Amino acid sequence: MRRFLTPGWLALHVLAIVLCGAFLGFGWWQFDRAQSGNDRSWAYTFEWPIFALFVVVMWVKMIRDERAGVAPAPKEIEEPAEAEVKREIIRQQEEEDPALAAYNRYLARLGSGGARR
């Protein structure tokens, strides 16, 4: 249980409490507006408590995941099987049309964020 008293977890606990309180307060505010004749506020009266419930569900899920010791992401990411097929297609394009292959490499570099602005 000590791991839930670290600064990061304490900040998450406080954030969850503040969000739940704010969302329930917004729901109450919309309920008051709805009773005074604002018909659109009836939908928000029920929507804000659902947001608060979502915060509680996610908070509980994070705690359960931490207690279960969910494994971190693997350090080495395996390439999908289609990566080899893509490399083969690129190699064939380079043999057939070097200009097209150079353009495709340029587009791939732009898409990967490797190009500096």
Backbone as numpy.savetxt, mean C-alpha at the origin, in Angstrom:
# Nx Ny Nz CAx CAy CAz Cx Cy Cz
5.79 -9.15 24.65 4.99 -7.95 24.65 5.84 -6.68 24.65
7.11 -6.81 25.00 7.97 -5.62 25.01 8.14 -5.03 23.62
8.07 -5.89 22.61 8.28 -5.36 21.26 7.19 -4.38 20.84
6.03 -4.45 21.50 4.95 -3.52 21.18 5.07 -2.21 21.95
6.12 -2.07 22.75 6.36 -0.83 23.49 7.56 -0.06 22.95
8.00 -0.43 21.77 9.10 0.32 21.13 8.53 1.63 20.58
9.38 2.61 20.31 8.86 3.89 19.81 8.02 3.76 18.54
8.43 2.88 17.64 7.65 2.71 16.41 6.26 2.17 16.67
6.19 1.15 17.53 4.89 0.58 17.84 4.04 1.54 18.66
4.66 2.27 19.59 3.88 3.25 20.35 3.28 4.31 19.44
4.06 4.72 18.44 3.52 5.69 17.48 2.35 5.10 16.70
2.44 3.82 16.34 1.31 3.18 15.64 0.09 3.06 16.54
0.29 2.75 17.83 -0.83 2.66 18.76 -1.53 4.01 18.88
-0.71 5.07 19.05 -1.28 6.42 19.19 -2.00 6.81 17.91
-1.40 6.51 16.76 -2.04 6.85 15.49 -3.38 6.13 15.34
-3.43 4.86 15.71 -4.68 4.10 15.61 -5.75 4.71 16.52
-5.37 5.07 17.73 -6.33 5.65 18.67 -6.83 7.00 18.16
-5.91 7.83 17.68 -6.29 9.16 17.19 -7.21 9.03 15.97
-6.85 8.14 15.04 -7.69 7.97 13.84 -9.07 7.45 14.20
-9.15 6.46 15.09 -10.46 5.94 15.49 -11.30 7.02 16.15
-10.68 7.77 17.05 -11.42 8.85 17.70 -11.89 9.90 16.72
-11.01 10.28 15.80 -11.38 11.29 14.80 -12.49 10.79 13.89
-12.38 9.55 13.43 -13.39 9.01 12.53 -14.74 8.87 13.21
-14.73 8.44 14.46 -16.00 8.35 15.19 -16.57 9.74 15.47
-15.69 10.70 15.74 -16.15 12.08 15.92 -16.75 12.65 14.65
-16.12 12.37 13.52 -16.68 12.81 12.23 -18.03 12.16 11.98
-18.15 10.90 12.36 -19.44 10.22 12.19 -20.52 10.86 13.03
-20.17 11.22 14.28 -21.15 11.88 15.15 -21.53 13.25 14.60
-20.53 13.97 14.08 -20.79 15.28 13.48 -21.73 15.14 12.28
-21.51 14.13 11.45 -22.38 13.92 10.29 -23.78 13.51 10.73
-23.87 12.77 11.84 -25.17 12.38 12.36 -25.95 13.62 12.80
-25.28 14.56 13.47 -25.94 15.80 13.86 -26.41 16.59 12.64
-25.57 16.64 11.61 -25.95 17.35 10.38 -27.12 16.65 9.69
-27.11 15.33 9.70 -28.18 14.58 9.04 -29.51 14.82 9.75
-29.48 14.90 11.07 -30.71 15.15 11.81 -31.24 16.55 11.59
-30.37 17.48 11.22 -30.82 18.85 10.98 -31.31 19.04 9.55
-31.37 17.96 8.76 -31.99 18.07 7.44 -31.06 17.86 6.26
-29.79 17.62 6.47 -28.86 17.39 5.38 -28.90 15.90 5.02
-29.60 15.57 3.94 -29.81 14.16 3.59 -28.53 13.45 3.18
-27.60 14.16 2.57 -26.36 13.54 2.14 -25.53 13.05 3.34
-25.70 13.68 4.47 -24.92 13.32 5.65 -25.29 11.95 6.21
-26.44 11.41 5.84 -26.80 10.07 6.34 -25.80 9.02 5.86
-25.35 9.14 4.63 -24.38 8.17 4.12 -23.06 8.30 4.89
-22.63 9.53 5.13 -21.37 9.74 5.86 -21.48 9.31 7.31
-22.69 9.35 7.87 -22.91 8.90 9.24 -22.48 7.45 9.40
-22.72 6.65 8.38 -22.35 5.24 8.45 -20.95 4.98 7.88
-20.48 5.88 7.03 -19.19 5.68 6.39 -18.03 5.89 7.37
-18.07 6.93 8.18 -16.96 7.22 9.09 -16.71 6.12 10.11
-17.74 5.55 10.72 -17.47 4.42 11.63 -16.87 3.21 10.90
-17.20 3.02 9.64 -16.59 1.93 8.88 -15.09 2.20 8.71
-14.71 3.44 8.49 -13.29 3.79 8.41 -12.60 3.48 9.75
-13.27 3.81 10.86 -12.69 3.51 12.18 -12.54 2.01 12.37
-13.52 1.24 11.93 -13.43 -0.21 12.02 -12.27 -0.74 11.17
-12.05 -0.15 10.02 -10.93 -0.55 9.16 -9.60 -0.32 9.87
-9.47 0.81 10.56 -8.23 1.09 11.31 -8.02 0.03 12.38
-9.08 -0.33 13.09 -8.96 -1.35 14.15 -8.56 -2.70 13.55
-9.17 -3.07 12.43 -8.86 -4.35 11.80 -7.40 -4.39 11.35
-6.93 -3.30 10.74 -5.53 -3.28 10.29 -4.56 -3.27 11.47
-4.91 -2.59 12.54 -4.06 -2.56 13.73 -3.94 -3.96 14.33
-5.07 -4.66 14.44 -5.06 -6.03 14.96 -4.27 -6.94 14.03
-4.42 -6.77 12.72 -3.68 -7.59 11.77 -2.18 -7.37 11.91
-1.76 -6.12 12.07 -0.33 -5.84 12.23 0.21 -6.48 13.51
-0.56 -6.44 14.57 -0.11 -7.04 15.83 -0.03 -8.56 15.68
-1.03 -9.17 15.04 -1.00 -10.63 14.84 0.17 -11.04 13.96
0.42 -10.27 12.92 1.56 -10.58 12.04 2.87 -10.49 12.80
2.99 -9.50 13.66 4.22 -9.34 14.43 4.39 -10.49 15.43
3.30 -10.89 16.07 3.37 -12.00 17.03 3.65 -13.32 16.34
3.12 -13.48 15.13 3.33 -14.73 14.40 4.72 -14.78 13.78
5.39 -13.65 13.74 6.73 -13.61 13.17 6.71 -13.83 11.68
5.90 -13.08 10.99 5.82 -13.20 9.54 7.22 -12.98 8.97
7.63 -13.90 8.12 8.99 -13.87 7.57 9.19 -12.65 6.69
10.37 -12.02 6.80 10.64 -10.88 5.93 10.83 -11.34 4.49
10.82 -10.40 3.60 10.99 -10.71 2.18 12.36 -11.33 1.95
12.46 -12.25 1.01 13.76 -12.87 0.74 14.78 -11.83 0.28
16.05 -12.05 0.67 17.08 -11.09 0.30 17.40 -11.16 -1.18
17.35 -12.36 -1.73 17.63 -12.50 -3.16 16.33 -12.80 -3.88
15.99 -11.95 -4.80 14.74 -12.11 -5.54 15.01 -12.97 -6.76
14.23 -14.04 -6.88 14.39 -14.92 -8.02 13.71 -14.31 -9.24
14.33 -14.49 -10.40 13.74 -14.00 -11.63 12.60 -14.92 -12.04
11.54 -14.35 -12.57 10.47 -15.21 -13.07 10.94 -15.99 -14.30
10.25 -17.05 -14.58 10.64 -17.91 -15.70 10.59 -17.17 -17.02
9.70 -16.20 -17.14 9.58 -15.50 -18.43 10.73 -14.53 -18.68
11.54 -14.24 -17.66 12.67 -13.33 -17.86 13.64 -13.89 -18.88
13.87 -15.20 -18.83 14.77 -15.84 -19.81 14.19 -15.74 -21.21
12.89 -15.90 -21.33 12.23 -15.78 -22.64 12.37 -14.36 -23.16
12.19 -13.37 -22.30 12.33 -11.98 -22.72 13.76 -11.69 -23.19
14.75 -12.22 -22.45 16.13 -12.01 -22.88 16.39 -12.62 -24.25
15.79 -13.78 -24.50 15.97 -14.44 -25.80 15.32 -13.62 -26.92
14.15 -13.06 -26.65 13.48 -12.23 -27.65 14.32 -10.99 -27.93
14.87 -10.38 -26.91 15.71 -9.19 -27.10 16.95 -9.55 -27.91
17.56 -10.70 -27.62 18.74 -11.13 -28.37 18.40 -11.32 -29.85
17.23 -11.92 -30.13 16.82 -12.12 -31.52 16.57 -10.78 -32.21
15.96 -9.82 -31.48 15.71 -8.51 -32.07 17.01 -7.79 -32.38
18.00 -7.95 -31.52 19.29 -7.30 -31.77 19.94 -7.84 -33.02
19.77 -9.13 -33.28 20.33 -9.71 -34.49 19.59 -9.22 -35.73
18.26 -9.10 -35.63 17.44 -8.73 -36.79 17.52 -7.24 -37.08
17.35 -6.40 -36.04 17.30 -4.95 -36.26 17.98 -4.25 -35.09
19.27 -3.92 -35.23 19.99 -3.30 -34.11 19.40 -1.95 -33.70
18.87 -1.18 -34.65 18.29 0.13 -34.31 17.05 -0.04 -33.43
16.20 -1.02 -33.78 15.01 -1.28 -32.98 15.39 -1.78 -31.59
16.39 -2.63 -31.52 16.84 -3.13 -30.23 17.39 -2.00 -29.36
18.14 -1.07 -29.98 18.68 0.07 -29.22 17.54 0.94 -28.71
16.51 1.14 -29.53 15.36 1.93 -29.10 14.63 1.24 -27.96
14.46 -0.07 -28.05 13.79 -0.81 -26.98 14.58 -0.75 -25.68
15.91 -0.82 -25.75 16.73 -0.68 -24.55 16.56 0.72 -23.95
16.49 1.72 -24.81 16.27 3.10 -24.36 14.93 3.20 -23.62
13.87 2.63 -24.20 12.56 2.67 -23.55 12.57 1.91 -22.23
13.26 0.77 -22.21 13.34 0.00 -20.97 14.06 0.78 -19.88
15.12 1.50 -20.27 15.86 2.30 -19.30 14.98 3.44 -18.77
14.20 4.05 -19.66 13.28 5.10 -19.21 12.23 4.54 -18.26
11.71 3.35 -18.60 10.67 2.75 -17.79 11.16 2.30 -16.43
12.43 1.94 -16.33 12.95 1.46 -15.05 13.38 2.60 -14.14
13.36 3.81 -14.65 13.76 4.95 -13.83 15.27 5.15 -13.81
15.97 4.46 -14.67 17.42 4.57 -14.71 17.90 5.86 -15.35
17.04 6.50 -16.13 17.44 7.75 -16.79 17.33 8.91 -15.79
18.34 9.74 -15.76 18.34 10.91 -14.86 17.67 12.07 -15.58
16.98 12.87 -14.83 16.32 14.04 -15.42 17.12 15.27 -15.17
